[in-house]
Amino acid sequence: MATVKISNRGAQRIRRGHLWVYRSDLRDPQEAEAGAIVDAIDEAANFVGRAFYSDSSEIALRFLTTRDEPIDRDWWRTRLRNCAQRRAQIANETNAYRLVYSEADLLSSIIIDVYDGHFILQTLSQGSDRIQTELVELLVEEFGPKSITELNDARVRQLEALELRAATIYGEAPQEIEVNQQGIRFLVSPHTGQKTGAFLDQRENYLAARRVAHGRALDCFTFNGGFALHLAKVCDTLLGIDISQEAVAAARRNREMNQLTNATFEVANVFDALREMAASGERFDTIVLDPPAFTKSRATMKSGARGYKEINLRAMKLLNPGGILITCTCSYHISEAMFLDIISDAATDARRRLQIIERRGQSSDHPVLLGVPETHYLKCVIARVVE
Ligand SMILES: C[S@@+](CC[C@H](N)C(=O)[O-])C[C@H]1O[C@@H](n2cnc3c(N)ncnc32)[C@H](O)[C@@H]1O
């Protein structure tokens, strides 16, 4: 096994709980192979841990362990079993959940989602790409999946100089899979849809939203109706809007499957729709805002923040007194504190007073690893308009 020396700064980062060492923190790197598992030592030659090495990405080392332990087939098996054990309760409640969440499960750059026994695998670094065959064998041995599809078309793989590819590599995967979330049926399309088929990270927020939703509801950025169909169960009427025709078609189909007659879905740009609804004096009792990430880097944070403020301000103006706002950001770069500031600014400009009922994050199958802030990206704030 090759040994890679890292700066004391890099070693300290790992000892404080992070799992990444950047290329700038490598010291006199020896020849390590792309994707190999290497030993990392600090400047005084103390052992720091074992990590995937990348010869391309700025993230040069992704740590798998800080223990001096062999990383063999049994090691991978144990890590996968641990992931499944942590999600045993979730798997009792729904058949669509994230089985492995990368760094947060100490399996850096590996993501596995499960849809009714069909596994969707992403290996997003040279290291995880290199062990993919072994991972697939272990998944088959441990969990007996109906199929395994690799969805390795994410652009981050280009930073690792890896090809983009997507294919079913075990069993047979249907184009569409029916899943059940909290008693609601959804058809998901991992092969063609957004994310790996569904926004599994919002599953528990659907339930939180449903607890307080009422009256006339609006779900902005509805996708295939995740929030919408949960809210339609408890609201008088529900309107879901999305800019994507395919998303709206999927939401309508899901509505039919659940025989929810009080829900309608329309193709629209949320920015325009909110403006037009305000102009025509429309009012709602519940509004969901779950936009795509408006900023994916520090450089675009200001314009991203403006986008969040605009939709929140417009939604607040449309809410009746006592109305509920469920507002989300999936931008890692917008911290919870920043998001609350944006919401507060929007309330000031909208001349509304809001009380925060809940501050939430990703569903518990997407845990946040302390020491790795990058694992915390989704923020969901539930607020009530008090006047
Ligand atoms: C984060 S996803 C929403 C996920 C959804 N709420 C769920 O729980 O499944 C963002 C959605 O916003 C849609 N979208 C992006 N820009 C939009 C816009 N300007 N107006 C309306 N929809 C938009 C995308 O098509 C995508 O479906």
Coordinates of C-alpha atoms and ligand atoms in Angstrom, one line a residue:
M1 CA 0.0 0.0 0.0
A2 CA 1.4 3.4 -1.0
T3 CA 2.0 6.0 1.7
V4 CA 1.1 9.7 1.2
K5 CA 2.5 12.4 3.5
I6 CA 0.1 15.2 4.3
S7 CA 0.7 18.6 6.0
N8 CA 0.0 19.0 9.7
R9 CA -2.9 21.3 8.7
G10 CA -4.4 18.4 6.6
A11 CA -3.8 15.9 9.4
Q12 CA -5.5 18.2 11.9
R13 CA -8.5 18.6 9.7
I14 CA -8.9 14.8 9.7
R15 CA -8.3 14.5 13.5
R16 CA -11.1 17.1 13.9
G17 CA -13.5 14.8 12.1
H18 CA -13.4 15.9 8.4
L19 CA -12.8 13.2 5.8
W20 CA -11.1 15.2 3.0
V21 CA -7.6 16.3 2.4
Y22 CA -7.0 18.8 -0.4
R23 CA -4.2 18.5 -2.9
S24 CA -2.5 21.5 -1.5
D25 CA -2.0 19.6 1.7
L26 CA -0.1 16.7 0.2
R27 CA 3.6 16.7 1.0
D28 CA 6.2 15.0 -1.3
P29 CA 3.6 12.6 -2.6
Q30 CA 4.9 9.3 -3.6
E31 CA 3.6 7.5 -6.5
A32 CA 0.1 6.4 -5.6
E33 CA -2.2 5.0 -8.2
A34 CA -5.4 6.7 -9.2
G35 CA -8.2 5.3 -6.9
A36 CA -5.9 3.3 -4.7
I37 CA -6.4 3.0 -1.0
V38 CA -3.3 4.6 0.6
D39 CA -1.9 5.1 4.1
A40 CA -1.8 8.8 5.1
I41 CA 0.9 10.0 7.5
D42 CA 1.6 13.5 8.9
E43 CA 4.8 15.4 8.6
A44 CA 6.3 13.6 11.6
A45 CA 5.3 10.3 10.0
N46 CA 2.5 9.5 12.4
F47 CA -0.3 7.4 11.0
V48 CA -3.4 9.5 10.2
G49 CA -5.6 7.0 8.4
R50 CA -6.5 5.1 5.2
A51 CA -8.0 6.9 2.3
F52 CA -9.0 6.8 -1.3
Y53 CA -6.4 8.6 -3.4
S54 CA -7.4 10.7 -6.4
D55 CA -4.8 11.9 -8.9
S56 CA -7.2 14.3 -10.4
S57 CA -9.6 15.9 -8.0
E58 CA -8.7 18.8 -5.7
I59 CA -10.0 16.5 -3.0
A60 CA -6.9 14.3 -3.1
L61 CA -7.7 12.0 -0.2
R62 CA -11.1 10.8 1.0
F63 CA -10.6 9.0 4.4
L64 CA -12.3 5.7 5.0
T65 CA -10.8 5.1 8.5
T66 CA -8.5 6.7 11.0
R67 CA -7.8 3.3 12.5
D68 CA -5.0 1.0 11.6
E69 CA -7.3 -1.7 10.2
P70 CA -7.3 -3.7 7.0
I71 CA -9.8 -2.4 4.4
D72 CA -10.8 -5.8 2.9
R73 CA -14.0 -7.4 1.8
D74 CA -15.2 -7.9 5.4
W75 CA -14.6 -4.2 6.2
W76 CA -16.8 -3.1 3.3
R77 CA -19.4 -5.7 4.3
T78 CA -19.5 -4.4 7.8
R79 CA -19.9 -0.8 6.7
L80 CA -22.8 -1.7 4.4
R81 CA -24.5 -3.8 7.1
N82 CA -24.1 -0.9 9.6
C83 CA -25.8 1.4 7.1
A84 CA -28.7 -1.0 6.7
Q85 CA -29.0 -1.5 10.5
R86 CA -29.2 2.3 11.0
R87 CA -32.1 2.4 8.6
A88 CA -34.0 -0.6 9.8
Q89 CA -36.8 1.5 11.2
I90 CA -37.1 3.7 8.0
A91 CA -37.2 0.6 5.9
N92 CA -40.3 -0.5 7.9
E93 CA -42.0 2.8 7.0
T94 CA -41.2 3.2 3.4
N95 CA -39.7 1.2 0.5
A96 CA -37.9 4.3 -0.9
Y97 CA -34.9 5.5 1.1
R98 CA -31.2 6.2 1.0
L99 CA -29.2 3.2 2.2
V100 CA -25.8 4.8 2.0
Y101 CA -25.1 8.5 2.3
S102 CA -21.4 8.9 1.4
E103 CA -19.3 10.8 4.0
A104 CA -22.2 10.8 6.5
D105 CA -22.0 7.0 6.6
L106 CA -18.2 7.0 6.5
L107 CA -18.3 5.7 2.9
S108 CA -17.0 8.7 1.1
S109 CA -18.2 9.2 -2.4
I110 CA -20.6 6.2 -2.3
I111 CA -24.4 6.8 -2.5
I112 CA -27.0 4.1 -2.7
D113 CA -30.7 4.7 -2.9
V114 CA -33.3 1.9 -2.7
Y115 CA -36.6 2.0 -4.6
D116 CA -38.8 -1.0 -3.7
G117 CA -35.7 -3.3 -3.7
H118 CA -34.2 -1.8 -6.9
F119 CA -30.8 -0.2 -5.9
I120 CA -29.4 2.9 -7.5
L121 CA -25.7 3.2 -7.0
Q122 CA -23.4 6.2 -7.5
T123 CA -19.6 5.9 -7.2
L124 CA -18.4 9.5 -7.4
S125 CA -14.6 9.2 -6.9
Q126 CA -11.7 7.3 -8.5
G127 CA -11.5 5.2 -5.3
S128 CA -15.2 4.2 -5.1
D129 CA -15.3 3.7 -8.9
R130 CA -12.4 1.2 -8.6
I131 CA -14.1 -0.9 -6.0
Q132 CA -17.5 -0.8 -7.7
T133 CA -17.5 -4.4 -8.8
E134 CA -16.8 -5.6 -5.3
L135 CA -19.5 -3.3 -3.9
V136 CA -22.0 -4.7 -6.3
E137 CA -21.1 -8.3 -5.3
L138 CA -21.5 -7.4 -1.6
L139 CA -24.8 -5.7 -2.2
V140 CA -26.1 -8.8 -3.9
E141 CA -24.8 -11.1 -1.1
E142 CA -26.1 -8.9 1.7
F143 CA -29.4 -7.5 0.5
G144 CA -30.5 -9.6 -2.5
P145 CA -31.6 -6.6 -4.6
K146 CA -34.0 -6.9 -7.5
S147 CA -31.6 -4.9 -9.6
I148 CA -28.6 -2.6 -9.3
T149 CA -28.3 0.4 -11.6
E150 CA -25.3 2.6 -11.6
L151 CA -26.2 6.2 -12.1
N152 CA -22.8 7.5 -12.7
D153 CA -23.6 10.5 -14.9
A154 CA -23.1 13.1 -12.2
R155 CA -20.8 15.9 -13.4
V156 CA -18.7 15.6 -10.2
R157 CA -17.2 12.5 -11.7
Q158 CA -15.5 14.7 -14.3
L159 CA -13.5 16.3 -11.5
E160 CA -12.2 12.8 -10.9
A161 CA -11.4 12.3 -14.6
L162 CA -14.0 9.5 -14.7
E163 CA -16.3 8.7 -17.6
L164 CA -20.0 9.5 -17.2
R165 CA -22.2 6.4 -17.6
A166 CA -25.5 5.0 -16.5
A167 CA -26.6 1.4 -16.8
T168 CA -28.3 -1.5 -15.1
I169 CA -25.4 -3.7 -13.9
Y170 CA -27.3 -6.4 -12.0
G171 CA -30.8 -7.9 -12.6
E172 CA -33.5 -6.1 -14.5
A173 CA -34.7 -2.7 -13.7
P174 CA -38.0 -1.3 -14.9
Q175 CA -38.1 2.2 -16.4
E176 CA -40.6 3.1 -13.7
I177 CA -40.8 1.8 -10.1
E178 CA -43.8 2.2 -7.8
V179 CA -42.9 3.2 -4.3
N180 CA -44.9 3.9 -1.2
Q181 CA -44.2 6.8 1.1
Q182 CA -46.4 7.1 4.1
G183 CA -49.3 5.5 2.4
I184 CA -49.0 7.6 -0.8
R185 CA -48.1 5.8 -4.0
F186 CA -45.5 7.4 -6.4
L187 CA -44.1 6.2 -9.7
V188 CA -40.5 7.2 -9.9
S189 CA -38.1 7.0 -12.9
P190 CA -34.5 6.7 -11.7
H191 CA -33.3 6.4 -15.3
T192 CA -34.7 9.6 -16.6
G193 CA -35.9 11.7 -13.7
Q194 CA -34.2 14.2 -11.5
K195 CA -31.9 13.1 -8.6
T196 CA -32.1 9.3 -8.4
G197 CA -35.8 9.4 -9.1
A198 CA -37.2 11.2 -6.0
F199 CA -36.2 13.8 -3.5
L200 CA -35.9 11.3 -0.7
D201 CA -34.2 13.9 1.5
Q202 CA -37.6 15.6 1.9
R203 CA -39.6 12.6 3.0
E204 CA -39.8 13.5 6.7
N205 CA -40.5 17.1 5.8
Y206 CA -43.6 16.0 3.9
L207 CA -44.9 14.6 7.2
A208 CA -44.0 17.7 9.2
A209 CA -45.7 19.9 6.5
R210 CA -48.8 17.7 6.6
R211 CA -49.2 18.2 10.3
V212 CA -49.7 22.0 10.0
A213 CA -51.1 22.4 6.4
H214 CA -54.7 23.4 5.9
G215 CA -57.2 25.2 3.7
R216 CA -56.1 26.2 0.2
A217 CA -52.6 25.0 -0.5
L218 CA -49.9 25.8 -3.1
D219 CA -46.9 23.6 -3.7
C220 CA -44.2 25.6 -5.7
F221 CA -41.5 23.5 -7.5
T222 CA -43.6 20.4 -7.0
F223 CA -41.6 18.0 -9.1
N224 CA -43.6 14.7 -9.0
G225 CA -45.9 16.0 -6.2
G226 CA -44.0 14.9 -3.1
F227 CA -45.2 17.7 -0.8
A228 CA -48.4 18.2 -2.9
L229 CA -49.9 14.7 -2.5
H230 CA -49.1 14.6 1.2
L231 CA -50.8 18.0 1.6
A232 CA -53.8 17.2 -0.6
K233 CA -54.7 14.6 2.0
V234 CA -55.4 17.3 4.6
C235 CA -56.1 20.5 2.6
D236 CA -59.3 21.6 0.9
T237 CA -57.6 22.1 -2.4
L238 CA -54.0 21.9 -3.7
L239 CA -52.3 23.5 -6.6
G240 CA -48.8 22.2 -7.6
I241 CA -46.6 24.1 -10.1
D242 CA -43.3 23.2 -11.8
I243 CA -41.6 24.6 -14.8
S244 CA -40.9 21.0 -16.1
Q245 CA -43.6 19.4 -18.3
E246 CA -42.3 16.0 -17.5
A247 CA -42.5 16.7 -13.7
V248 CA -46.0 18.0 -14.0
A249 CA -47.1 14.9 -16.0
A250 CA -45.5 12.7 -13.4
A251 CA -47.3 14.6 -10.6
R252 CA -50.6 14.3 -12.4
R253 CA -50.1 10.5 -12.8
N254 CA -49.3 10.2 -9.1
R255 CA -52.4 12.1 -8.3
E256 CA -54.5 9.6 -10.4
M257 CA -52.8 6.7 -8.7
N258 CA -53.8 8.1 -5.3
Q259 CA -57.3 9.1 -6.5
L260 CA -56.9 12.6 -5.0
T261 CA -59.5 14.7 -6.7
N262 CA -58.7 18.0 -4.9
A263 CA -55.2 18.4 -6.4
T264 CA -54.3 20.1 -9.7
F265 CA -50.9 20.6 -11.3
E266 CA -49.8 23.2 -13.8
V267 CA -46.7 24.0 -15.7
A268 CA -45.5 27.4 -14.7
N269 CA -42.5 29.5 -13.7
V270 CA -42.8 30.0 -10.0
F271 CA -41.4 33.6 -10.2
D272 CA -44.0 34.6 -12.7
A273 CA -46.9 32.6 -11.2
L274 CA -46.4 34.2 -7.7
R275 CA -46.4 37.7 -9.3
E276 CA -49.5 37.0 -11.3
M277 CA -51.3 35.4 -8.4
A278 CA -50.6 38.5 -6.2
A279 CA -51.8 40.8 -9.0
S280 CA -55.1 38.9 -9.3
G281 CA -55.6 38.9 -5.5
E282 CA -55.3 35.2 -4.9
R283 CA -54.8 34.0 -1.3
F284 CA -53.6 30.7 0.2
D285 CA -53.5 29.1 3.6
T286 CA -50.4 26.9 3.0
I287 CA -47.5 27.5 0.6
V288 CA -44.5 25.2 0.0
L289 CA -41.3 26.6 -1.6
D290 CA -38.8 23.9 -2.5
P291 CA -36.7 25.4 -5.3
P292 CA -33.6 23.9 -6.9
A293 CA -30.3 25.2 -5.5
F294 CA -30.1 28.9 -6.5
T295 CA -26.4 28.9 -5.7
K296 CA -23.9 26.1 -6.1
S297 CA -20.8 28.1 -5.2
R298 CA -19.7 31.0 -3.0
A299 CA -19.4 33.2 -6.1
T300 CA -23.1 33.1 -6.8
M301 CA -24.3 33.3 -3.2
K302 CA -25.5 36.9 -3.4
S303 CA -27.7 36.3 -6.5
G304 CA -28.9 33.1 -5.0
A305 CA -29.9 34.9 -1.8
R306 CA -31.8 37.4 -3.9
G307 CA -33.7 34.5 -5.5
Y308 CA -34.7 33.0 -2.2
K309 CA -35.7 36.4 -0.8
E310 CA -37.9 37.1 -3.8
I311 CA -39.9 33.9 -3.7
N312 CA -40.3 34.0 0.1
L313 CA -41.5 37.6 0.0
R314 CA -44.0 36.9 -2.7
A315 CA -45.3 33.8 -1.0
M316 CA -45.7 35.6 2.4
K317 CA -47.8 38.3 0.6
L318 CA -50.1 35.5 -0.7
L319 CA -50.7 33.9 2.7
N320 CA -53.8 34.5 4.8
P321 CA -53.3 35.3 8.5
G322 CA -52.7 32.0 10.2
G323 CA -51.2 30.7 7.0
I324 CA -48.3 28.3 6.9
L325 CA -45.1 28.7 4.9
I326 CA -42.9 25.7 4.4
T327 CA -39.7 27.1 2.8
C328 CA -36.6 25.2 1.8
T329 CA -33.1 25.7 0.5
C330 CA -30.9 22.8 -0.7
S331 CA -27.9 25.1 -1.3
Y332 CA -25.0 24.0 0.9
H333 CA -23.6 27.5 0.7
I334 CA -26.7 29.0 2.4
S335 CA -26.4 28.2 6.1
E336 CA -29.4 27.9 8.3
A337 CA -28.5 31.2 9.9
M338 CA -28.3 32.9 6.5
F339 CA -31.6 31.4 5.4
L340 CA -33.3 32.6 8.5
D341 CA -31.9 36.1 7.8
I342 CA -33.3 35.9 4.2
I343 CA -36.7 34.8 5.5
S344 CA -36.6 37.6 8.1
D345 CA -35.7 40.3 5.5
A346 CA -38.5 39.0 3.2
A347 CA -41.0 39.2 6.1
T348 CA -40.0 42.8 6.8
D349 CA -40.4 43.8 3.2
A350 CA -43.7 41.9 2.9
R351 CA -44.9 43.6 6.1
R352 CA -45.8 40.3 7.7
R353 CA -45.0 38.9 11.1
L354 CA -44.0 35.2 11.1
Q355 CA -43.4 32.7 13.9
I356 CA -41.0 29.8 13.2
I357 CA -42.7 26.5 14.1
E358 CA -39.9 24.2 13.1
R359 CA -36.4 24.3 11.7
R360 CA -35.7 21.1 9.9
G361 CA -33.1 19.5 7.6
Q362 CA -32.7 16.3 5.6
S363 CA -34.5 13.1 6.3
S364 CA -32.8 10.9 8.8
D365 CA -31.6 8.5 6.1
H366 CA -29.4 11.5 4.9
P367 CA -27.7 12.1 8.3
V368 CA -25.2 15.0 8.9
L369 CA -21.7 13.9 10.0
L370 CA -20.3 16.2 12.7
G371 CA -17.1 17.6 11.4
V372 CA -18.1 17.4 7.8
P373 CA -20.3 20.4 7.2
E374 CA -20.7 19.5 3.5
T375 CA -23.1 16.7 4.6
H376 CA -25.6 19.3 5.7
Y377 CA -27.2 20.9 2.7
L378 CA -31.0 20.9 3.1
K379 CA -32.7 23.4 5.4
C380 CA -36.5 23.5 5.8
V381 CA -38.2 26.1 7.8
I382 CA -41.9 25.9 8.7
A383 CA -43.4 29.2 9.8
R384 CA -46.8 30.6 10.5
V385 CA -48.0 34.1 9.5
V386 CA -49.3 35.6 12.7
E387 CA -50.4 38.9 11.2
Ligands
LIG1 C1 -35.8 20.6 -5.5 S1 -36.8 20.1 -6.8 C2 -38.4 20.0 -6.0 C3 -38.6 18.7 -5.3 C4 -40.0 18.5 -4.8 N1 -40.5 19.5 -4.0 C5 -40.1 17.1 -4.1 O1 -40.2 17.1 -2.9 O2 -40.1 16.1 -4.8 C6 -37.0 21.6 -7.7 C7 -38.0 21.6 -8.8 O3 -38.1 22.9 -9.3 C8 -38.4 22.9 -10.7 N2 -38.1 24.3 -11.1 C9 -36.8 24.8 -11.4 N3 -36.9 26.1 -11.7 C10 -38.3 26.4 -11.6 C11 -39.0 27.6 -11.8 N4 -38.4 28.8 -12.1 N5 -40.4 27.6 -11.7 C12 -41.0 26.4 -11.4 N6 -40.3 25.2 -11.2 C13 -39.0 25.2 -11.3 C14 -37.6 21.8 -11.2 O4 -38.2 21.3 -12.4 C15 -37.7 20.8 -10.1 O5 -38.7 19.9 -10.3

